[in-house]
XYZ file of C-alpha atoms in Angstrom:
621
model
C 27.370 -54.866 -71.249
C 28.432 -53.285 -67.752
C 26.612 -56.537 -66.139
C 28.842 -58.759 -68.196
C 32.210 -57.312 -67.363
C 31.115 -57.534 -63.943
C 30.759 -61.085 -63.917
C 33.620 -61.720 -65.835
C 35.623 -59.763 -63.073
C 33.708 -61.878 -60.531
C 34.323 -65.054 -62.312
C 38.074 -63.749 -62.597
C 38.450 -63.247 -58.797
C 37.452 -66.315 -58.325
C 39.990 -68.120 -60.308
C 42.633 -66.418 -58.775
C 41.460 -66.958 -55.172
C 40.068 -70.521 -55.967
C 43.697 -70.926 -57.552
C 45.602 -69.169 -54.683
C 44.090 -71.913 -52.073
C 44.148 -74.853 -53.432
C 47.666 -74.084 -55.119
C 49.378 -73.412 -51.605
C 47.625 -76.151 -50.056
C 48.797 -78.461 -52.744
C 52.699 -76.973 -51.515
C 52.017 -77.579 -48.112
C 50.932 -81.366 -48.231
C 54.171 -81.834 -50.716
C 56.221 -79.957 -47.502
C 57.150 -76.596 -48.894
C 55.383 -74.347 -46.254
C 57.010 -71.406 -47.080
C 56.292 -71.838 -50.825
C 52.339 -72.211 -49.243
C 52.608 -69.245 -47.778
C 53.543 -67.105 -51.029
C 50.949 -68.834 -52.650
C 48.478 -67.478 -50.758
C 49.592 -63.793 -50.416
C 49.809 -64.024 -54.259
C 46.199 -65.683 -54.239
C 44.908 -62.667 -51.799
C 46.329 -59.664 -53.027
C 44.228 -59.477 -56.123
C 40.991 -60.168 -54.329
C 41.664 -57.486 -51.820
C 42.898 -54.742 -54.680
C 39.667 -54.749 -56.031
C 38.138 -54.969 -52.988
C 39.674 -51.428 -51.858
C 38.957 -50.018 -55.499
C 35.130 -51.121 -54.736
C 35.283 -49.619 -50.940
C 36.606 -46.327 -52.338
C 34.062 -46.555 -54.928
C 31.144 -46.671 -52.324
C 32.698 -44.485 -49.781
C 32.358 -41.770 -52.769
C 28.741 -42.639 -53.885
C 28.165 -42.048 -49.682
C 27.845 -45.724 -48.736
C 29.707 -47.720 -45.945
C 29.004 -51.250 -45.863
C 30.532 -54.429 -44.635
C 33.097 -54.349 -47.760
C 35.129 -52.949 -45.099
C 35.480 -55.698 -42.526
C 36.533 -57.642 -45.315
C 39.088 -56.056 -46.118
C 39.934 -55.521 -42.754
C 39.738 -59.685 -42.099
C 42.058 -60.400 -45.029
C 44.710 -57.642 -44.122
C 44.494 -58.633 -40.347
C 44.813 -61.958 -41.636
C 48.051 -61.081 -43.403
C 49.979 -59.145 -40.891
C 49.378 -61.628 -38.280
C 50.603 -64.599 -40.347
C 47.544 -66.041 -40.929
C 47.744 -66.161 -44.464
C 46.037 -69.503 -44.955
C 42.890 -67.757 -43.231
C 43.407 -64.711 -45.719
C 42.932 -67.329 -48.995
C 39.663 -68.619 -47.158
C 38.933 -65.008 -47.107
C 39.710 -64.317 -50.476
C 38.282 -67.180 -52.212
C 34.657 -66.769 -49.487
C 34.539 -62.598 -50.573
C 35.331 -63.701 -54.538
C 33.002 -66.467 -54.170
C 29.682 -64.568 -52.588
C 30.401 -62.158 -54.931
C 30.282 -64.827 -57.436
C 26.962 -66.397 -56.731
C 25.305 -63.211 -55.543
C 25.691 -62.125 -59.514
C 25.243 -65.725 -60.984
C 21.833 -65.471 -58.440
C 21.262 -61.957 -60.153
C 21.850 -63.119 -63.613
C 19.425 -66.314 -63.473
C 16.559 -64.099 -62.481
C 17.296 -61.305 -65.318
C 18.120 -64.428 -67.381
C 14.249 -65.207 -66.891
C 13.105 -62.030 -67.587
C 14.939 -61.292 -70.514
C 13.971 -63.952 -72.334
C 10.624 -62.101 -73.405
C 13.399 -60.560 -75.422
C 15.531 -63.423 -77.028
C 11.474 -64.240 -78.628
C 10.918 -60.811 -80.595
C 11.241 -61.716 -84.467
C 13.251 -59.533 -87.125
C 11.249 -59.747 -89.828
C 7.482 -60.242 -90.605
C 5.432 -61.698 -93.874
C 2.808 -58.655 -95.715
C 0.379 -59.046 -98.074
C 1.319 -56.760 -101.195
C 0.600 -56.470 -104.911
C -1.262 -60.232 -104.535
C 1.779 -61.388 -103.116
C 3.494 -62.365 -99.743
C 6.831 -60.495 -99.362
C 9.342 -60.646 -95.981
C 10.070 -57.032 -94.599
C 12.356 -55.764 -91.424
C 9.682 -54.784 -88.106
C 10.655 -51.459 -88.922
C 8.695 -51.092 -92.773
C 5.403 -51.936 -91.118
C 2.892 -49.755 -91.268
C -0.389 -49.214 -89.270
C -3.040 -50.806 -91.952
C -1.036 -53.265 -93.436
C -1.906 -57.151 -93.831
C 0.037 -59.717 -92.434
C 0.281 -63.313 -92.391
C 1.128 -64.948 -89.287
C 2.543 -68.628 -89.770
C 2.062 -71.431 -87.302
C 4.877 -71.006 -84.458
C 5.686 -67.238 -85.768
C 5.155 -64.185 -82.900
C 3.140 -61.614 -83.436
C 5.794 -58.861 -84.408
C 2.967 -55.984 -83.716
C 0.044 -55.182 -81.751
C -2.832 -55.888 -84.240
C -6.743 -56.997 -84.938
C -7.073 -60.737 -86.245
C -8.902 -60.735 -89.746
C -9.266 -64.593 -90.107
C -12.083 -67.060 -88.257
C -9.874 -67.438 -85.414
C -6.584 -68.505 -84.159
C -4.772 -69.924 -81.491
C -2.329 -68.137 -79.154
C -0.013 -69.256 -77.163
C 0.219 -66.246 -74.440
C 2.562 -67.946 -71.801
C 5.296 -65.731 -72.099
C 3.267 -62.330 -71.511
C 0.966 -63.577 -69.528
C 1.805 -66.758 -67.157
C -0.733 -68.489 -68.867
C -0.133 -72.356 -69.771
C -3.154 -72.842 -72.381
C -2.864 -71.377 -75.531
C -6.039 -68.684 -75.748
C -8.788 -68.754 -78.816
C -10.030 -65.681 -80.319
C -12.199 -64.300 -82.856
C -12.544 -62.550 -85.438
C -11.628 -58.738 -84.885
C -10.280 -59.383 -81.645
C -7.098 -57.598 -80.569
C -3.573 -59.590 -80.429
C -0.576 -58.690 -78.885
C 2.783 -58.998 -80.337
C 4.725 -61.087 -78.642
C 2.299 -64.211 -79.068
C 2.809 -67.543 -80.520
C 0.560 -68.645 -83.109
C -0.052 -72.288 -81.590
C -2.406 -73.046 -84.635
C -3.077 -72.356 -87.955
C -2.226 -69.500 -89.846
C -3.742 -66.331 -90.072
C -4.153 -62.448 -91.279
C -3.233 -59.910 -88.515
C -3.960 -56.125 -89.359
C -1.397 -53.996 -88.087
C -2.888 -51.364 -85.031
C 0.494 -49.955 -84.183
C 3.924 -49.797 -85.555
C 6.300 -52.376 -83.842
C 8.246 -49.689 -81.930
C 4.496 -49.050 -80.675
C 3.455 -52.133 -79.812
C 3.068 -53.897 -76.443
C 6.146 -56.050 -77.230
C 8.400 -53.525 -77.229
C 7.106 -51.514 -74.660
C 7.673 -54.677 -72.295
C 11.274 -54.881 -73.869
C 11.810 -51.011 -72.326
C 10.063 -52.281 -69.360
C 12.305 -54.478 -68.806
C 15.873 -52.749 -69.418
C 14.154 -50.111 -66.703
C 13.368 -53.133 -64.261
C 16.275 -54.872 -63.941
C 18.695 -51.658 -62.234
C 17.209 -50.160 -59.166
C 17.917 -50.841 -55.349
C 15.338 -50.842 -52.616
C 14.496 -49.410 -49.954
C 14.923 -52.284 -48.189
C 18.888 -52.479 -49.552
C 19.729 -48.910 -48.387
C 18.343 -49.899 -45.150
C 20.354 -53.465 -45.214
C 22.985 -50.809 -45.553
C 22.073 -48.506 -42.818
C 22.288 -51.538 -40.631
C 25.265 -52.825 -42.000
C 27.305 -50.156 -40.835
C 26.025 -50.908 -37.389
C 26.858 -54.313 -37.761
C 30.475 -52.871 -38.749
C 30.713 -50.638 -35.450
C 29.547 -53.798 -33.292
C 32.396 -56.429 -35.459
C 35.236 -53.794 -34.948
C 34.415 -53.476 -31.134
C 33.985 -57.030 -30.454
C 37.424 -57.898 -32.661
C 39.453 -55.255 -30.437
C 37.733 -56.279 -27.125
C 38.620 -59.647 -27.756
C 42.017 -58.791 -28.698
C 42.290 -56.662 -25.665
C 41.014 -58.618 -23.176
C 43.073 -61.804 -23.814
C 46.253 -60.166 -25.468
C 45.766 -62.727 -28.851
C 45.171 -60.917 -32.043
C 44.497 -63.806 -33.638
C 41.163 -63.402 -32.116
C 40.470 -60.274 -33.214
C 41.283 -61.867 -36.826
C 38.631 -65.172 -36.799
C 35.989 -62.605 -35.260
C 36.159 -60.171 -38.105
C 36.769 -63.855 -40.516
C 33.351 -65.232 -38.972
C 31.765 -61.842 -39.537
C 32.558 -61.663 -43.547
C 30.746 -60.958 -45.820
C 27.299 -59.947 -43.781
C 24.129 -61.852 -45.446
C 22.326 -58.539 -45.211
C 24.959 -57.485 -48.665
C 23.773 -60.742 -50.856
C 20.250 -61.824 -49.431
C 18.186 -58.450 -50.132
C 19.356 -57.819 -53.750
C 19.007 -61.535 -54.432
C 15.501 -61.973 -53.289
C 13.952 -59.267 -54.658
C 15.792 -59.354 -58.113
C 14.732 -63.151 -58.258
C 10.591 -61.848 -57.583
C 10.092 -59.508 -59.776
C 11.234 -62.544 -62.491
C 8.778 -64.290 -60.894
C 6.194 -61.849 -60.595
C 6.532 -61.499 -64.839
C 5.948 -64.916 -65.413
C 2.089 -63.968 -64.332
C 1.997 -60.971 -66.645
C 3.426 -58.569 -63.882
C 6.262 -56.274 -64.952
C 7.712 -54.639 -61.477
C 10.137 -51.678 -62.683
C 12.518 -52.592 -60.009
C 13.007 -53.959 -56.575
C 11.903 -50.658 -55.178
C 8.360 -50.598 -56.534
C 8.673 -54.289 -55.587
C 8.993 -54.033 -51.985
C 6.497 -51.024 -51.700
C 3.962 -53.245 -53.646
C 4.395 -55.753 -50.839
C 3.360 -52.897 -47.961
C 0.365 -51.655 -49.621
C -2.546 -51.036 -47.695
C -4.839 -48.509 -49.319
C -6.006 -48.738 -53.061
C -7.435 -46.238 -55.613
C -9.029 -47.618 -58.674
C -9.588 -45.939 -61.979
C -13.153 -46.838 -63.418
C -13.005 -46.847 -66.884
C -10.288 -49.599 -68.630
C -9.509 -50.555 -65.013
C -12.695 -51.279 -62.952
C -14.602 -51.534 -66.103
C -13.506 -53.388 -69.534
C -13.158 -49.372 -71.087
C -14.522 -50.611 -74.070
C -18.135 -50.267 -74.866
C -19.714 -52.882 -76.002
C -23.503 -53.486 -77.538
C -26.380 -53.945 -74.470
C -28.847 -54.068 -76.954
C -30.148 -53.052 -80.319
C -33.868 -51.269 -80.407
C -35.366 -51.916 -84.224
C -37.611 -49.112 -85.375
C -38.396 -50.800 -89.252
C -38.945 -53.762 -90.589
C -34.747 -54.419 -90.490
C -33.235 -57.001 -87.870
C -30.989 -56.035 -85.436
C -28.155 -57.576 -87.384
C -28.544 -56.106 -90.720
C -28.870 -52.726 -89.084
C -25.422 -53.522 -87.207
C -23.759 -54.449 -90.587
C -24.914 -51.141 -92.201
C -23.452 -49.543 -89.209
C -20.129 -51.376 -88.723
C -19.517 -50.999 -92.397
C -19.503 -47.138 -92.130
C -17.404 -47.141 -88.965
C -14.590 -49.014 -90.256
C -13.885 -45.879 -91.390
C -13.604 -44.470 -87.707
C -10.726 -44.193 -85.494
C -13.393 -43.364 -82.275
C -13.434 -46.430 -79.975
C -16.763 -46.248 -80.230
C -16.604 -47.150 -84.206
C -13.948 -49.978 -83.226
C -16.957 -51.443 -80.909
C -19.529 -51.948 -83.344
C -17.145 -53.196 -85.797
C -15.653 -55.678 -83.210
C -19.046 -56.834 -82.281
C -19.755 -57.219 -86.092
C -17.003 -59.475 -86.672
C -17.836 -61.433 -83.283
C -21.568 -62.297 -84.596
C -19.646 -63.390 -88.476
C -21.481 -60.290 -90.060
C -19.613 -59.786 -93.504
C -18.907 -56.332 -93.470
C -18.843 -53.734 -97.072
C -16.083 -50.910 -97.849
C -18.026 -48.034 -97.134
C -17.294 -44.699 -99.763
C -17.759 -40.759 -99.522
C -17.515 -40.920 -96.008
C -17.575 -37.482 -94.277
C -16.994 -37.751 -90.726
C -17.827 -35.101 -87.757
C -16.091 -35.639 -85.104
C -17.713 -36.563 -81.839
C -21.169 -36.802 -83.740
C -21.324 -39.163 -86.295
C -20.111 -40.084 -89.709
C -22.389 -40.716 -93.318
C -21.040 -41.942 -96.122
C -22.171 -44.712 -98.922
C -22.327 -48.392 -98.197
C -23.132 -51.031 -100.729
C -25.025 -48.104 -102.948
C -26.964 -46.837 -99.763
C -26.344 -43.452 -97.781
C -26.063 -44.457 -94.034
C -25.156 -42.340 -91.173
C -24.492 -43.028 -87.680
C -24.122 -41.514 -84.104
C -25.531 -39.246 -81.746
C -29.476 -39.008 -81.837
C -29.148 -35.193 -82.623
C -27.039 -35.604 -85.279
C -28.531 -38.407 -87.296
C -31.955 -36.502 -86.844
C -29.793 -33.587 -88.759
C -29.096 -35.622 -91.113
C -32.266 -36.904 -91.571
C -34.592 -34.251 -92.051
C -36.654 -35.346 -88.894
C -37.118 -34.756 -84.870
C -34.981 -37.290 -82.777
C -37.073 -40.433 -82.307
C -37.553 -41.546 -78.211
C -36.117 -44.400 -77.078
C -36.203 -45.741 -73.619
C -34.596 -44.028 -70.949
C -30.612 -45.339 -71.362
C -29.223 -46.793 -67.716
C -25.979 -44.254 -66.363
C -22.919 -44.967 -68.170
C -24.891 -46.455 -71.698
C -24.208 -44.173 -75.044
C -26.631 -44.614 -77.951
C -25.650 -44.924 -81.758
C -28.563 -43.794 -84.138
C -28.619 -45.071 -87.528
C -30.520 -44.038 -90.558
C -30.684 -45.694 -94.112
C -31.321 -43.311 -97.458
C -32.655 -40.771 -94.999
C -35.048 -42.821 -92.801
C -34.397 -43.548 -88.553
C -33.865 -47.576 -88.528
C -33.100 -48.390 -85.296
C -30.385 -47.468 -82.247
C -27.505 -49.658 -80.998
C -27.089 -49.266 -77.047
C -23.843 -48.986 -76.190
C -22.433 -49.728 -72.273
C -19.423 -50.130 -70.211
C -19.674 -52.912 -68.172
C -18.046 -53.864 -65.013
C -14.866 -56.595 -65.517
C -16.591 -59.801 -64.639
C -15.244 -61.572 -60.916
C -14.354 -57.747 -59.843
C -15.942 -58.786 -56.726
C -14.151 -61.914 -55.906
C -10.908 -59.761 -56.839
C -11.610 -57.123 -54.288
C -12.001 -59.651 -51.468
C -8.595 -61.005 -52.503
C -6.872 -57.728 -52.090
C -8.644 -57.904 -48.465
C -7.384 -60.760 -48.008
C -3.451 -59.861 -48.563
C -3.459 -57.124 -46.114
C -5.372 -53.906 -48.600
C -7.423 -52.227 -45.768
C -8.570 -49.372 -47.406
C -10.450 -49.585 -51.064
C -11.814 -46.446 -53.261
C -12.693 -45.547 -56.912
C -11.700 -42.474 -58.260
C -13.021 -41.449 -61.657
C -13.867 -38.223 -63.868
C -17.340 -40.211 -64.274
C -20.559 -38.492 -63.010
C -21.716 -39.773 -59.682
C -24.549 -41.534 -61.366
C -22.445 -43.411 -63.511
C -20.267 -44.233 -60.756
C -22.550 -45.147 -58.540
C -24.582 -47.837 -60.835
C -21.122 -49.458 -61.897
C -20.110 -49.787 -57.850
C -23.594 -51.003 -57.008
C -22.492 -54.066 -54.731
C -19.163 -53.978 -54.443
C -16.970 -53.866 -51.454
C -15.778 -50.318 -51.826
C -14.672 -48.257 -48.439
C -15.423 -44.869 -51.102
C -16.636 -43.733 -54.361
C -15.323 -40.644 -55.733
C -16.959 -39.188 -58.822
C -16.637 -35.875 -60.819
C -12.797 -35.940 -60.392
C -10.328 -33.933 -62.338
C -6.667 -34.986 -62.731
C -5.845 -32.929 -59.706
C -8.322 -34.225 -57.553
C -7.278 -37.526 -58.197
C -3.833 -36.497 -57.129
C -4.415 -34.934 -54.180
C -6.583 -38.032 -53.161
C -3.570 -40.161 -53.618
C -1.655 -38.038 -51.260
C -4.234 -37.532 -48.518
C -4.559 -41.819 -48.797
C -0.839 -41.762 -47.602
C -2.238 -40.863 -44.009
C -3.480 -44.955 -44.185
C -0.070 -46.044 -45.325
C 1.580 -47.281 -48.619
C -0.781 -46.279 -51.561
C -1.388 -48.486 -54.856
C -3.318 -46.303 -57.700
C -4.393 -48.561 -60.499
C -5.144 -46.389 -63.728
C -5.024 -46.855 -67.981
C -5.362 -42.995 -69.272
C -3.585 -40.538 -69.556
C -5.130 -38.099 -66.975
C -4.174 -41.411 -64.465
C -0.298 -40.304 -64.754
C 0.019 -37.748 -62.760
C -1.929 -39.746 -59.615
C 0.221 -43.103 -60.723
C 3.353 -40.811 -60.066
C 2.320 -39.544 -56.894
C 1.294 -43.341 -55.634
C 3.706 -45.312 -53.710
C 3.491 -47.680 -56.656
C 1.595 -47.000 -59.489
C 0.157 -49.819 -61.509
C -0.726 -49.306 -65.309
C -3.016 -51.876 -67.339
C -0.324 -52.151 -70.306
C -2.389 -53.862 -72.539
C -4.492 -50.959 -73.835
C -3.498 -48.275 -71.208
C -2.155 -44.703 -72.627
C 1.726 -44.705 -73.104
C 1.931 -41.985 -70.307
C 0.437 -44.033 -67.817
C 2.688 -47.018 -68.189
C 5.622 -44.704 -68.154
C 4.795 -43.238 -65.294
C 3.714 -46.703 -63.610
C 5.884 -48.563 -61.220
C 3.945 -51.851 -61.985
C 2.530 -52.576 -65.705
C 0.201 -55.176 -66.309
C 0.991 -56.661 -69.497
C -2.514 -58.153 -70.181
C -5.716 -56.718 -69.834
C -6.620 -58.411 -66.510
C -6.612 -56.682 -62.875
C -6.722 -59.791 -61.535
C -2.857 -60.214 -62.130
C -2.687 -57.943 -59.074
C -3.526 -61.089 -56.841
C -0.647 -62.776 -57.955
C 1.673 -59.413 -58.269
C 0.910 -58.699 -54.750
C 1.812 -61.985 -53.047
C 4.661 -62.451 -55.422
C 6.072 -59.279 -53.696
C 4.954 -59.990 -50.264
C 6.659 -63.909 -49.829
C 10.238 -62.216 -52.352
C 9.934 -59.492 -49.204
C 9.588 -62.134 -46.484
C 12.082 -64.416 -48.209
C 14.778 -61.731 -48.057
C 14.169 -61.099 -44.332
C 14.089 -64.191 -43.391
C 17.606 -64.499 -44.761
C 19.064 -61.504 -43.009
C 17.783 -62.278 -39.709
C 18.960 -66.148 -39.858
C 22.116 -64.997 -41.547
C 22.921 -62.193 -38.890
C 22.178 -64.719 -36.017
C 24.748 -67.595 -37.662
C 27.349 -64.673 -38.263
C 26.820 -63.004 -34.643
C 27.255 -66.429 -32.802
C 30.288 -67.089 -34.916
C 31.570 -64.350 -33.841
C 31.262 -64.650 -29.949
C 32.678 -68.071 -30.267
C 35.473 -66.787 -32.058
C 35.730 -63.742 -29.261
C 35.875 -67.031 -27.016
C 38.868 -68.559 -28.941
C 36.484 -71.790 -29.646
C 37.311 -70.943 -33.402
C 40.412 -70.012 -35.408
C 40.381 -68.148 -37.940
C 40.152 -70.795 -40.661
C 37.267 -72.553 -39.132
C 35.403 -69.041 -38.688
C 36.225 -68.228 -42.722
C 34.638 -71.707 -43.680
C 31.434 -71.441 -40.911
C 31.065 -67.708 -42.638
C 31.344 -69.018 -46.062
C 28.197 -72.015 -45.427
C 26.800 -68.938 -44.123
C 26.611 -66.885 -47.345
C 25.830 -70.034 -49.466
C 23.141 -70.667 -47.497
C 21.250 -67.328 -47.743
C 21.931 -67.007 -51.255
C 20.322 -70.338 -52.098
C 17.307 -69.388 -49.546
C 17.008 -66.116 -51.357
C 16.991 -67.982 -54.874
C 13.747 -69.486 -53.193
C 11.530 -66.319 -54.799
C 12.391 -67.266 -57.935
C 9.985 -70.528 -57.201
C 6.994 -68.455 -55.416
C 3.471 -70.315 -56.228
C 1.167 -68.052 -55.314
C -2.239 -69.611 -53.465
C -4.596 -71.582 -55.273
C -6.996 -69.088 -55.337
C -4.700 -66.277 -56.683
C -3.268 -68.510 -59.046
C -6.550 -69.609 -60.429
C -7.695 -65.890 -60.719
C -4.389 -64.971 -62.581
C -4.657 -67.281 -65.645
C -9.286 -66.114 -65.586
């Protein structure tokens, strides 16, 4: 709401300025100059009000910027007669101000329309029936039917064969994705094929979708670092118009000069081009899936140079999945996995969720296990199509059982093992692992390549399991055996090698995401905490999105300088000529005004970054 009265005062000041020109103009070729000049002063006044209100405004928040030669231009302008030169004033200041929040507006415009796609309503299963409820009735459990071109309203497991998503608007990516089975989907996808059952994982305030939604209210109202110090040096630039304005005006006796330099020198690219840019790439960046909380996290992203990785969800997939299945009866490997599943559906321990994932994945049919009695940590037994099975730990199926814990081969660091007995007998052992995300090494050489010098994991893991996972890869350190505090106090010695990026999905990551220079949460699956206290949230479960994240933030970075520095350079040799007299003040409020256009369209640039072929390909993996 305060962004829309905003631009409506914008688009307001405009009128009146746009009105003030062309109306006098109009008087003066019909021969009533004096009318003209009435015209005008009734065109500027307006404009310059509000321009003082907004100086006073700043001067009490602690901020001087070039507001003030403004101001200064179309009052000079005025008092010295110039008043046709104060309406090019007026309409140039209500007109930068105009496209610098129309620039704004298009890139939050292409952010927030993640938001103009989350439904109202959803279709449940209940009683036999289909019924339509509001987001808000649905409950973790429930059964829902997701029609072709309907969203996902919640985060949720697919029940049916498969389906078709279309992803694009989370993720960046342009093909529609095909899962399985009891894979997860996140609200906020299109079904792009046939219908199918969802089961409800979270309730819809819960759910990835509207986590992005908060996301994105939080990412589209910060200022960088790189604005306050656009502001730092435009009060320099202030100091140097003033003094060249009166040194002009003293050394030739003509205030008029004094008037086109501070004209020419109004209003400074360095106000519109930094806010612009970086606004413009972090909509870019969340076309690939990469939700920057602001144009301060952006620009830090864009300086990093030393990275700590999390191991488990980040470095690996965090979810276990089976290596193999050992088969100590007569039973194959796939029976004994639909005994197990079956039982563990009635688990909430991500191990449970893996074997019953991996059941659905090989089409095993599962039963609705009974007289389940859980143990948390251990194991669960319980009845399953008439038979007593229980599953988990080695020690506590052998409990169970009556019997010594059978030997299996020795498991490889980081594997878990998931006994299972049927009607009191050992059948057989699942191997569980955590394997490394696949193309983590080609990823690591493209964070090399855009300027990350210094590379590390960091994880609570023992330095075995650490050690077998990292086998290969390009790391500068492994650190194992870490508690919360240790990984924070790595973060902060890592700020001796300059800006630090921690990537991290738990919740003991939050503290060391805080402490980062910019924090970057896998949003997908990561812990609430962490993607609160993230700067960056990846909203799919690929680190490879930091390829494109990066270089999205690096070119929005460059983009914005580049407009400064050709923006000052135009206004500063404006404004000698003008010290010269080779301009009057209406030719210096036009060359200032192509000025301002010009680094507000190059700034609009970011919101058309491409990243390389290489990053671009490993973003959409």
């Amino acid at each position: 709401m305060p962004n829309q009265m905003q631009d409506r005062m914008n688009t307001s000041l405009l009128g009146v300025a746009l009105a003030g020109l062309s109306g006098g103009l109009l008087a003066l070729v019909l021969d009533h100059s004096e009318l003209a000049t009435v015209i005008w002063i009734v065109g500027v006044v307006p404009v310059l009000l509000a321009l003082v209100v907004e100086i006073v405004r700043s001067l009490a928040r602690g901020e001087v910027g070039l507001d003030i030669v403004a101001a200064l231009s179309m009052s000079a302008a005025l008092l010295f007669g110039e008043t046709l030169a104060a309406a090019v004033v007026a309409l140039m200041y209500s007109g930068g101000t105009f496209l610098e929040s129309f620039a704004e507006g298009r890139a939050r415009r292409a952010m927030s329309d993640l938001l103009s796609r989350v439904p109202r309503t959803a279709t449940r299963y209940r009683n036999g029936g289909l019924e339509d409820v509001e987001l808000d009735e649905i409950d973790v459990g429930d059964l829902l039917l997701i029609r072709q071109g309907d969203v996902a309203p919640v985060d949720g497991v697919l029940q049916s064969v498969g389906a078709m998503l279309d992803q694009s608007a989370l993720t960046g990516e342009s093909l529609p994705v095909r899962l399985a089975r009891g894979q997860d989907v996140m609200s906020g996808s299109t079904n792009a094929g046939d219908s199918f059952d969802l089961r409800a994982t979270q309730k819809a305030a819960e759910s990835t979708y509207a986590g992005i939604v908060r996301l994105v209210e939080e990412a589209q109202a910060s200022k960088a670092p790189m604005a306050r110090l656009a502001d730092r040096y435009s009060l320099l630039f202030l100091v140097v118009t003033i003094v060249l304005a009166g040194a002009a005006w003293l050394f030739t006796g003509d205030p008029i000069r004094a008037v086109a330099v501070l004209v020419v020198a109004t209003p400074c690219p360095l106000i519109l081009a930094v806010p612009v840019a970086l606004v413009a790439g972090i909509s870019r960046a969340a076309h690939f899936g990469v939700l920057i909380k602001g144009a301060k996290p952006l620009e830090a992203l864009a300086r990093v140079k030393s990275l700590v990785l999390d191991k488990t969800g980040t470095l690996t997939d965090g979810r276990p999945k089976i290596a193999r299945i050992e088969t100590l009866t007569v039973l194959d490997p796939d029976n004994i996995l639909r005994l197990a599943a079956s039982l563990e559906q009635a688990s909430k321990h991500p191990m449970a969720r893996a074997l019953v994932q991996a059941a659905h994945e090989r089409g095993l049919v599962l039963a609705v296990p009974t007289n389940v009695t859980e143990l948390p940590g251990e194991g669960l037994t319980g009845l399953v199509e008439g038979r007593l099975i229980a599953a988990g730990g080695a020690g506590f199926v052998a409990q169970q059982t009556g019997a010594v814990a059978a030997e299996t081969q020795i498991l490889a660091a980081g594997s878990a093992l998931v006994a299972v007995a049927i009607d009191g007998q050992l059948v057989g052992h699942i191997i569980m692992a955590d394997a490394l995300r696949s193309g983590t090494g080609e990823l690591l050489a493209g964070l090399r390549g855009l300027g990350v010098q210094r590379i590390q994991l960091a994880t609570g893991d023992r330095k075995a399991v650490a050690d077998e996972i990292t086998a290969g890869l390009d790391l500068d350190a492994v650190r194992s055996d870490l508690t919360p505090q240790q990984k924070v106090a790595l973060v902060a010695a890592e700020h001796a090698h300059g800006p630090v990026m921690m990537v991290g999905d738990g919740v003991n990551d939050a503290p060391a995401l805080a402490v980062a220079d910019v924090g970057v949460a896998m949003g997908a699956r990561g812990a609430a905490a962490s993607a609160e206290a993230a700067d960056v949230v990846l909203l799919v479960d690929h680190l490879d999105r930091l390829l494109p994240g990066i270089e999205i933030a690096q070119r929005a970075r460059g983009i914005a300088l580049q407009s400064v520095a050709v923006g000052i350079g135009l206004s500063v040799a404006g404004m000698i000529a003008a010290a010269y007299g080779y301009l009057t003040p209406v030719q210096g409020a036009l060359i200032q005004e192509a000025i301002d256009v010009a680094v507000i369209l190059n700034a609009l640039r970011a919101l058309n970054i491409r990243p390389r072929k290489s990053v671009a390909s490993a973003a959409t993996a």
